[in-house]
PDB file of C-alpha atoms in Angstrom:
ATOM      1  CA  MET A1099      17.452 -20.735 155.386  1.00 89.00           C
ATOM      2  CA  GLN A1100      16.680 -20.403 159.062  1.00 93.00           C
ATOM      3  CA  ARG A1101      19.119 -18.269 161.059  1.00 93.00           C
ATOM      4  CA  TYR A1102      20.330 -19.033 164.603  1.00 95.00           C
ATOM      5  CA  PHE A1103      22.506 -16.954 166.911  1.00 95.00           C
ATOM      6  CA  ILE A1104      25.333 -19.005 168.427  1.00 93.00           C
ATOM      7  CA  LEU A1105      26.857 -16.571 170.896  1.00 89.00           C
ATOM      8  CA  GLU A1106      29.269 -18.757 172.872  1.00 91.00           C
ATOM      9  CA  ASP A1107      32.734 -18.868 171.296  1.00 90.00           C
ATOM     10  CA  GLU A1108      33.357 -22.430 172.458  1.00 90.00           C
ATOM     11  CA  GLN A1109      30.532 -23.647 170.195  1.00 95.00           C
ATOM     12  CA  TRP A1110      32.568 -22.546 167.163  1.00 95.00           C
ATOM     13  CA  THR A1111      35.665 -24.051 165.554  1.00 93.00           C
ATOM     14  CA  ASP A1112      37.253 -23.199 162.220  1.00 90.00           C
ATOM     15  CA  GLU A1113      35.134 -25.874 160.522  1.00 95.00           C
ATOM     16  CA  THR A1114      32.127 -26.653 162.753  1.00 96.00           C
ATOM     17  CA  VAL A1115      29.362 -25.085 164.822  1.00 96.00           C
ATOM     18  CA  THR A1116      27.623 -26.938 167.644  1.00 96.00           C
ATOM     19  CA  ILE A1117      24.128 -25.792 168.633  1.00 96.00           C
ATOM     20  CA  ILE A1118      22.682 -26.435 172.104  1.00 95.00           C
ATOM     21  CA  GLY A1119      19.741 -25.219 174.194  1.00 92.00           C
ATOM     22  CA  GLU A1120      16.280 -24.230 172.954  1.00 91.00           C
ATOM     23  CA  ASP A1121      17.435 -23.944 169.345  1.00 94.00           C
ATOM     24  CA  VAL A1122      17.949 -27.710 169.247  1.00 96.00           C
ATOM     25  CA  HIS A1123      14.234 -28.243 169.859  1.00 94.00           C
ATOM     26  CA  HIS A1124      13.361 -25.662 167.205  1.00 94.00           C
ATOM     27  CA  ILE A1125      15.619 -27.263 164.596  1.00 96.00           C
ATOM     28  CA  HIS A1126      14.555 -30.827 165.376  1.00 92.00           C
ATOM     29  CA  ARG A1127      10.885 -30.597 166.350  1.00 91.00           C
ATOM     30  CA  VAL A1128       9.612 -27.345 164.837  1.00 94.00           C
ATOM     31  CA  MET A1129      11.546 -27.088 161.565  1.00 93.00           C
ATOM     32  CA  ARG A1130      11.850 -30.896 161.222  1.00 94.00           C
ATOM     33  CA  SER A1131      15.353 -30.423 159.863  1.00 95.00           C
ATOM     34  CA  GLN A1132      17.421 -33.398 158.727  1.00 95.00           C
ATOM     35  CA  PRO A1133      21.150 -34.029 158.186  1.00 96.00           C
ATOM     36  CA  GLY A1134      22.152 -32.296 154.992  1.00 96.00           C
ATOM     37  CA  ASP A1135      19.806 -29.331 155.509  1.00 96.00           C
ATOM     38  CA  LYS A1136      21.434 -25.900 155.551  1.00 96.00           C
ATOM     39  CA  ILE A1137      21.064 -23.179 158.172  1.00 96.00           C
ATOM     40  CA  ILE A1138      22.791 -19.867 158.916  1.00 95.00           C
ATOM     41  CA  CYS A1139      24.721 -19.541 162.177  1.00 96.00           C
ATOM     42  CA  THR A1140      25.649 -16.066 163.457  1.00 94.00           C
ATOM     43  CA  GLY A1141      28.273 -15.436 166.140  1.00 92.00           C
ATOM     44  CA  SER A1142      28.557 -12.796 168.834  1.00 86.00           C
ATOM     45  CA  ASN A1143      30.676 -10.567 166.564  1.00 86.00           C
ATOM     46  CA  GLY A1144      28.028 -10.561 163.824  1.00 87.00           C
ATOM     47  CA  THR A1145      29.918 -12.941 161.553  1.00 90.00           C
ATOM     48  CA  ALA A1146      27.614 -15.435 159.842  1.00 93.00           C
ATOM     49  CA  ALA A1147      28.254 -18.809 158.240  1.00 95.00           C
ATOM     50  CA  ILE A1148      26.155 -21.079 156.063  1.00 95.00           C
ATOM     51  CA  CYS A1149      26.277 -24.494 157.700  1.00 96.00           C
ATOM     52  CA  ALA A1150      25.151 -28.004 156.771  1.00 97.00           C
ATOM     53  CA  ILE A1151      23.613 -30.116 159.531  1.00 97.00           C
ATOM     54  CA  GLU A1152      25.615 -33.310 160.096  1.00 97.00           C
ATOM     55  CA  GLU A1153      24.051 -34.780 163.234  1.00 96.00           C
ATOM     56  CA  ILE A1154      20.933 -34.106 165.330  1.00 95.00           C
ATOM     57  CA  SER A1155      20.328 -35.454 168.849  1.00 94.00           C
ATOM     58  CA  SER A1156      18.148 -34.410 171.759  1.00 90.00           C
ATOM     59  CA  GLU A1157      21.119 -32.556 173.277  1.00 93.00           C
ATOM     60  CA  GLN A1158      22.767 -30.831 170.347  1.00 95.00           C
ATOM     61  CA  VAL A1159      22.939 -30.187 166.618  1.00 96.00           C
ATOM     62  CA  ARG A1160      26.348 -30.546 165.005  1.00 97.00           C
ATOM     63  CA  THR A1161      26.980 -28.646 161.775  1.00 97.00           C
ATOM     64  CA  ARG A1162      29.786 -28.171 159.277  1.00 97.00           C
ATOM     65  CA  ILE A1163      30.656 -24.698 157.948  1.00 97.00           C
ATOM     66  CA  ILE A1164      30.229 -24.528 154.166  1.00 96.00           C
ATOM     67  CA  GLU A1165      30.940 -20.857 153.530  1.00 95.00           C
ATOM     68  CA  TRP A1166      31.114 -17.532 155.329  1.00 92.00           C
ATOM     69  CA  SER A1167      28.510 -14.857 154.659  1.00 85.00           C
ATOM     70  CA  ARG A1168      29.682 -11.247 154.273  1.00 80.00           C
ATOM     71  CA  GLN A1169      26.272  -9.607 153.895  1.00 80.00           C
ATOM     72  CA  ASN A1170      25.749  -6.487 156.044  1.00 83.00           C
ATOM     73  CA  VAL A1171      22.090  -5.845 156.893  1.00 91.00           C
ATOM     74  CA  GLU A1172      22.470  -3.431 159.818  1.00 95.00           C
ATOM     75  CA  LEU A1173      21.341   0.201 159.658  1.00 96.00           C
ATOM     76  CA  PRO A1174      24.165   2.579 158.679  1.00 96.00           C
ATOM     77  CA  ILE A1175      23.601   4.553 161.896  1.00 97.00           C
ATOM     78  CA  ASN A1176      23.305   3.112 165.391  1.00 98.00           C
ATOM     79  CA  VAL A1177      19.789   3.794 166.726  1.00 98.00           C
ATOM     80  CA  THR A1178      18.670   3.425 170.340  1.00 98.00           C
ATOM     81  CA  ILE A1179      14.967   3.615 171.181  1.00 98.00           C
ATOM     82  CA  ALA A1180      14.261   5.018 174.655  1.00 98.00           C
ATOM     83  CA  GLN A1181      10.636   4.089 175.306  1.00 97.00           C
ATOM     84  CA  GLY A1182       8.443   5.482 178.058  1.00 96.00           C
ATOM     85  CA  LEU A1183       6.854   2.484 179.777  1.00 94.00           C
ATOM     86  CA  PRO A1184       3.547   1.764 177.995  1.00 95.00           C
ATOM     87  CA  LYS A1185       0.552  -0.273 179.130  1.00 93.00           C
ATOM     88  CA  GLY A1186      -0.032  -3.968 178.451  1.00 90.00           C
ATOM     89  CA  ASP A1187       2.149  -5.774 175.957  1.00 93.00           C
ATOM     90  CA  LYS A1188       2.903  -2.719 173.812  1.00 96.00           C
ATOM     91  CA  PHE A1189       6.587  -2.746 174.774  1.00 96.00           C
ATOM     92  CA  GLU A1190       6.869  -6.298 173.458  1.00 97.00           C
ATOM     93  CA  LEU A1191       5.463  -5.150 170.121  1.00 98.00           C
ATOM     94  CA  ILE A1192       7.957  -2.275 170.035  1.00 98.00           C
ATOM     95  CA  LEU A1193      10.820  -4.699 170.754  1.00 98.00           C
ATOM     96  CA  GLN A1194       9.747  -7.175 168.091  1.00 98.00           C
ATOM     97  CA  LYS A1195       9.015  -4.743 165.282  1.00 98.00           C
ATOM     98  CA  GLY A1196      11.792  -2.355 166.292  1.00 98.00           C
ATOM     99  CA  THR A1197      14.259  -5.233 166.021  1.00 98.00           C
ATOM    100  CA  GLU A1198      12.964  -6.154 162.581  1.00 98.00           C
ATOM    101  CA  LEU A1199      13.419  -2.532 161.494  1.00 98.00           C
ATOM    102  CA  GLY A1200      17.021  -2.309 162.694  1.00 98.00           C
ATOM    103  CA  ALA A1201      17.172  -0.782 166.199  1.00 98.00           C
ATOM    104  CA  ALA A1202      20.515  -1.423 167.900  1.00 98.00           C
ATOM    105  CA  SER A1203      19.239  -1.158 171.474  1.00 98.00           C
ATOM    106  CA  PHE A1204      16.257  -0.305 173.655  1.00 98.00           C
ATOM    107  CA  ILE A1205      16.018   1.630 176.921  1.00 97.00           C
ATOM    108  CA  PRO A1206      12.704   1.515 178.838  1.00 95.00           C
ATOM    109  CA  PHE A1207      12.168   4.484 181.140  1.00 95.00           C
ATOM    110  CA  LYS A1208       9.608   5.597 183.699  1.00 94.00           C
ATOM    111  CA  ALA A1209       7.900   8.786 182.565  1.00 95.00           C
ATOM    112  CA  GLU A1210       5.466  10.998 184.467  1.00 94.00           C
ATOM    113  CA  ARG A1211       2.539   9.658 182.471  1.00 92.00           C
ATOM    114  CA  SER A1212       3.601   6.003 182.611  1.00 92.00           C
ATOM    115  CA  ILE A1213       0.858   4.013 184.295  1.00 90.00           C
ATOM    116  CA  VAL A1214       2.634   0.687 184.695  1.00 85.00           C
ATOM    117  CA  VAL A1215       5.140  -0.041 187.447  1.00 80.00           C
ATOM    118  CA  TRP A1216       7.748  -2.787 187.106  1.00 78.00           C
ATOM    119  CA  ASP A1217       9.013  -4.114 190.420  1.00 75.00           C
ATOM    120  CA  GLU A1218      12.319  -5.989 190.553  1.00 74.00           C
ATOM    121  CA  LYS A1219      10.760  -9.478 190.538  1.00 75.00           C
ATOM    122  CA  LYS A1220       8.461  -8.649 187.634  1.00 76.00           C
ATOM    123  CA  LEU A1221      11.308  -7.002 185.758  1.00 78.00           C
ATOM    124  CA  ARG A1222      13.493 -10.140 185.941  1.00 79.00           C
ATOM    125  CA  LYS A1223      10.708 -12.213 184.398  1.00 83.00           C
ATOM    126  CA  LYS A1224      10.022  -9.603 181.759  1.00 89.00           C
ATOM    127  CA  GLN A1225      13.706  -9.267 180.890  1.00 90.00           C
ATOM    128  CA  GLN A1226      13.931 -12.962 180.029  1.00 90.00           C
ATOM    129  CA  ARG A1227      10.892 -12.691 177.780  1.00 93.00           C
ATOM    130  CA  PHE A1228      12.158  -9.460 176.214  1.00 95.00           C
ATOM    131  CA  GLU A1229      15.503 -11.073 175.357  1.00 95.00           C
ATOM    132  CA  LYS A1230      13.743 -14.030 173.752  1.00 95.00           C
ATOM    133  CA  ILE A1231      11.571 -11.685 171.682  1.00 97.00           C
ATOM    134  CA  VAL A1232      14.520  -9.719 170.256  1.00 97.00           C
ATOM    135  CA  LYS A1233      16.512 -12.911 169.596  1.00 96.00           C
ATOM    136  CA  GLU A1234      13.682 -14.501 167.645  1.00 95.00           C
ATOM    137  CA  ALA A1235      12.957 -11.254 165.797  1.00 97.00           C
ATOM    138  CA  SER A1236      16.653 -10.934 164.911  1.00 97.00           C
ATOM    139  CA  GLU A1237      16.686 -14.463 163.526  1.00 95.00           C
ATOM    140  CA  GLN A1238      13.470 -13.953 161.574  1.00 95.00           C
ATOM    141  CA  SER A1239      14.698 -10.706 159.993  1.00 95.00           C
ATOM    142  CA  HIS A1240      18.238 -12.056 159.397  1.00 93.00           C
ATOM    143  CA  ARG A1241      19.926  -9.438 161.561  1.00 95.00           C
ATOM    144  CA  SER A1242      23.676  -9.712 162.124  1.00 93.00           C
ATOM    145  CA  VAL A1243      23.367  -8.783 165.802  1.00 94.00           C
ATOM    146  CA  ILE A1244      20.788  -9.025 168.560  1.00 96.00           C
ATOM    147  CA  PRO A1245      19.750  -5.616 169.968  1.00 97.00           C
ATOM    148  CA  SER A1246      20.491  -5.003 173.624  1.00 97.00           C
ATOM    149  CA  ILE A1247      17.792  -4.193 176.179  1.00 97.00           C
ATOM    150  CA  GLN A1248      19.035  -2.014 178.998  1.00 94.00           C
ATOM    151  CA  GLU A1249      17.545  -1.880 182.470  1.00 90.00           C
ATOM    152  CA  SER A1250      14.657   0.500 183.087  1.00 91.00           C
ATOM    153  CA  VAL A1251      15.830   3.999 184.016  1.00 93.00           C
ATOM    154  CA  THR A1252      14.319   7.249 185.246  1.00 94.00           C
ATOM    155  CA  LEU A1253      14.081  10.288 183.003  1.00 95.00           C
ATOM    156  CA  LYS A1254      16.905  11.895 184.997  1.00 95.00           C
ATOM    157  CA  GLN A1255      19.124   8.887 184.314  1.00 96.00           C
ATOM    158  CA  LEU A1256      18.134   8.977 180.652  1.00 97.00           C
ATOM    159  CA  LEU A1257      19.213  12.606 180.400  1.00 97.00           C
ATOM    160  CA  GLY A1258      22.666  11.604 181.618  1.00 96.00           C
ATOM    161  CA  LEU A1259      22.958   8.963 178.901  1.00 96.00           C
ATOM    162  CA  GLY A1260      22.553  11.565 176.179  1.00 94.00           C
ATOM    163  CA  LYS A1261      26.257  12.401 176.211  1.00 94.00           C
ATOM    164  CA  GLN A1262      26.997   8.977 174.720  1.00 96.00           C
ATOM    165  CA  TYR A1263      25.236   9.860 171.452  1.00 98.00           C
ATOM    166  CA  ASP A1264      25.943  12.106 168.484  1.00 97.00           C
ATOM    167  CA  ALA A1265      22.327  13.296 168.448  1.00 97.00           C
ATOM    168  CA  CYS A1266      19.362  13.003 170.830  1.00 97.00           C
ATOM    169  CA  ILE A1267      15.755  13.716 169.898  1.00 97.00           C
ATOM    170  CA  PHE A1268      12.347  13.246 171.454  1.00 96.00           C
ATOM    171  CA  ALA A1269       8.986  12.890 169.742  1.00 94.00           C
ATOM    172  CA  TYR A1270       6.861  15.789 170.935  1.00 91.00           C
ATOM    173  CA  GLU A1271       3.240  16.114 169.844  1.00 83.00           C
ATOM    174  CA  GLU A1272       3.321  19.905 170.159  1.00 78.00           C
ATOM    175  CA  GLU A1273       5.710  19.912 167.189  1.00 65.00           C
ATOM    176  CA  ALA A1274       2.914  18.431 165.071  1.00 56.00           C
ATOM    177  CA  ARG A1275       0.589  21.292 166.006  1.00 66.00           C
ATOM    178  CA  THR A1276       2.717  24.194 164.826  1.00 65.00           C
ATOM    179  CA  ASP A1277       3.825  25.493 161.434  1.00 63.00           C
ATOM    180  CA  GLU A1278       7.307  26.219 162.790  1.00 62.00           C
ATOM    181  CA  PHE A1279       8.352  22.694 163.667  1.00 67.00           C
ATOM    182  CA  HIS A1280      11.691  20.876 163.863  1.00 77.00           C
ATOM    183  CA  SER A1281      11.373  18.057 161.318  1.00 84.00           C
ATOM    184  CA  PHE A1282      12.781  14.568 161.703  1.00 91.00           C
ATOM    185  CA  ALA A1283      14.176  14.848 158.164  1.00 90.00           C
ATOM    186  CA  SER A1284      16.387  17.773 159.199  1.00 90.00           C
ATOM    187  CA  VAL A1285      17.940  15.603 161.917  1.00 93.00           C
ATOM    188  CA  LEU A1286      18.669  12.758 159.522  1.00 94.00           C
ATOM    189  CA  LYS A1287      20.296  15.099 157.002  1.00 93.00           C
ATOM    190  CA  ASN A1288      22.963  15.882 159.608  1.00 93.00           C
ATOM    191  CA  MET A1289      23.627  12.251 160.503  1.00 95.00           C
ATOM    192  CA  LYS A1290      26.543  10.369 158.934  1.00 95.00           C
ATOM    193  CA  GLU A1291      27.138   6.635 158.721  1.00 94.00           C
ATOM    194  CA  GLY A1292      28.469   5.249 161.985  1.00 95.00           C
ATOM    195  CA  MET A1293      26.889   7.960 164.155  1.00 97.00           C
ATOM    196  CA  ARG A1294      24.730   7.166 167.186  1.00 98.00           C
ATOM    197  CA  LEU A1295      21.170   8.464 167.522  1.00 98.00           C
ATOM    198  CA  LEU A1296      18.993   8.331 170.651  1.00 98.00           C
ATOM    199  CA  ILE A1297      15.245   8.568 170.017  1.00 98.00           C
ATOM    200  CA  CYS A1298      13.041   9.180 173.068  1.00 98.00           C
ATOM    201  CA  ILE A1299       9.343   8.383 172.904  1.00 97.00           C
ATOM    202  CA  GLY A1300       6.850   9.088 175.658  1.00 96.00           C
ATOM    203  CA  PRO A1301       4.190   6.681 176.955  1.00 95.00           C
ATOM    204  CA  GLU A1302       0.472   7.074 176.332  1.00 94.00           C
ATOM    205  CA  GLY A1303      -0.217  10.774 176.847  1.00 90.00           C
ATOM    206  CA  GLY A1304       3.259  11.772 175.689  1.00 93.00           C
ATOM    207  CA  PHE A1305       5.723  13.937 177.589  1.00 95.00           C
ATOM    208  CA  SER A1306       4.632  16.470 180.169  1.00 94.00           C
ATOM    209  CA  GLU A1307       5.680  20.107 179.813  1.00 93.00           C
ATOM    210  CA  SER A1308       8.249  19.729 182.593  1.00 96.00           C
ATOM    211  CA  GLU A1309       9.746  16.648 180.929  1.00 96.00           C
ATOM    212  CA  ALA A1310       9.913  18.411 177.561  1.00 95.00           C
ATOM    213  CA  LYS A1311      11.666  21.343 179.220  1.00 95.00           C
ATOM    214  CA  ALA A1312      14.197  19.057 180.945  1.00 97.00           C
ATOM    215  CA  LEU A1313      14.894  17.186 177.722  1.00 96.00           C
ATOM    216  CA  THR A1314      15.396  20.405 175.774  1.00 94.00           C
ATOM    217  CA  GLU A1315      17.731  21.820 178.433  1.00 96.00           C
ATOM    218  CA  HIS A1316      19.896  18.692 178.056  1.00 96.00           C
ATOM    219  CA  GLU A1317      20.149  19.137 174.263  1.00 95.00           C
ATOM    220  CA  PHE A1318      17.467  16.605 173.336  1.00 96.00           C
ATOM    221  CA  HIS A1319      15.781  18.174 170.313  1.00 94.00           C
ATOM    222  CA  PRO A1320      11.983  17.989 169.962  1.00 94.00           C
ATOM    223  CA  VAL A1321      10.808  16.702 166.571  1.00 94.00           C
ATOM    224  CA  ARG A1322       7.570  15.765 164.935  1.00 90.00           C
ATOM    225  CA  PHE A1323       6.919  12.447 163.189  1.00 90.00           C
ATOM    226  CA  GLY A1324       4.612  13.808 160.515  1.00 86.00           C
ATOM    227  CA  PRO A1325       1.555  16.022 161.020  1.00 86.00           C
ATOM    228  CA  ARG A1326      -0.509  13.320 162.728  1.00 88.00           C
ATOM    229  CA  ILE A1327      -0.434  12.250 166.379  1.00 88.00           C
ATOM    230  CA  LEU A1328       0.928   8.699 166.633  1.00 93.00           C
ATOM    231  CA  ARG A1329       0.308   6.081 169.290  1.00 95.00           C
ATOM    232  CA  THR A1330       3.302   5.365 171.500  1.00 96.00           C
ATOM    233  CA  GLU A1331       3.753   1.896 169.959  1.00 96.00           C
ATOM    234  CA  THR A1332       3.705   3.408 166.443  1.00 97.00           C
ATOM    235  CA  ALA A1333       6.236   6.200 166.928  1.00 96.00           C
ATOM    236  CA  ALA A1334       9.375   4.048 167.131  1.00 96.00           C
ATOM    237  CA  LEU A1335       8.327   2.080 164.051  1.00 97.00           C
ATOM    238  CA  TYR A1336       7.719   5.316 162.123  1.00 97.00           C
ATOM    239  CA  ALA A1337      11.165   6.601 163.091  1.00 97.00           C
ATOM    240  CA  LEU A1338      13.021   3.411 162.199  1.00 98.00           C
ATOM    241  CA  SER A1339      11.176   3.050 158.892  1.00 97.00           C
ATOM    242  CA  SER A1340      12.078   6.640 158.017  1.00 96.00           C
ATOM    243  CA  ILE A1341      15.733   6.023 158.876  1.00 97.00           C
ATOM    244  CA  SER A1342      15.813   2.899 156.703  1.00 96.00           C
ATOM    245  CA  TYR A1343      14.287   4.789 153.786  1.00 95.00           C
ATOM    246  CA  HIS A1344      16.642   7.745 154.189  1.00 94.00           C
ATOM    247  CA  PHE A1345      19.885   5.769 154.530  1.00 94.00           C
ATOM    248  CA  GLU A1346      19.168   2.495 152.728  1.00 93.00           C
ATOM    249  CA  GLU A1347      16.571   3.074 150.004  1.00 90.00           C
ATOM    250  CA  LEU A1348      16.745   6.734 149.002  1.00 84.00           C
ATOM    251  CA  ARG A1349      20.416   6.494 148.066  1.00 72.00           C
ATOM    252  CA  TRP A1350      19.589   4.084 145.223  1.00 64.00           C
ATOM    253  CA  ASN A1351      17.536   6.824 143.555  1.00 60.00           C
ATOM    254  CA  THR A1352      20.147   9.574 143.842  1.00 52.00           C
TER     255      THR A1352
END
């Protein structure tokens, strides 16, 4: 069943859900849905309901709630990806795949080695596209919530956000070049369900020495993501996949 996020409370009653906006076109023209077809509607609080379509028009889709879904598909820990601004459309890939893998939020930041510059006008346009990407990825992967995308920050601002998390780490390529490294696994072993983790990833070229020093001084711990050097668009996906395996899959074998 296709999933749709219905985030306005007034579109919900105890027995019905009314869908408006772009999702109407998707249901009617793309999916070719008909009255009687079933879909999943998810509210702003993460609650989901299986609904039967009763009426489709060009303005709205009216559905009837059949049953409530209690399935929890979110990662046991809350993970924020702080991504140094990369070139091209790499950030869009990170948003899409990071959402599929369970990230709770994303924070883009301007690093010393970031080449791109987002002015305010460009950022407004990008923000709309970014929000559409994470919404569609959340629907496709049957997430219970849509990840948030915060405004772009400086590294200094990012350092100040660290106090909001139970643990803060940054992927540092120098950790992959030494035998005495701080492993990602050791961080996860100390995390408990419900904790918040901030993962910082540099742009192409990684973090500079001065950035690594500033991060370390603010209790961001450098870690390696395996012995190989990963591309910036791969690092977040490696981290989220590892978290899913550690908290969601490994427990079934213990």
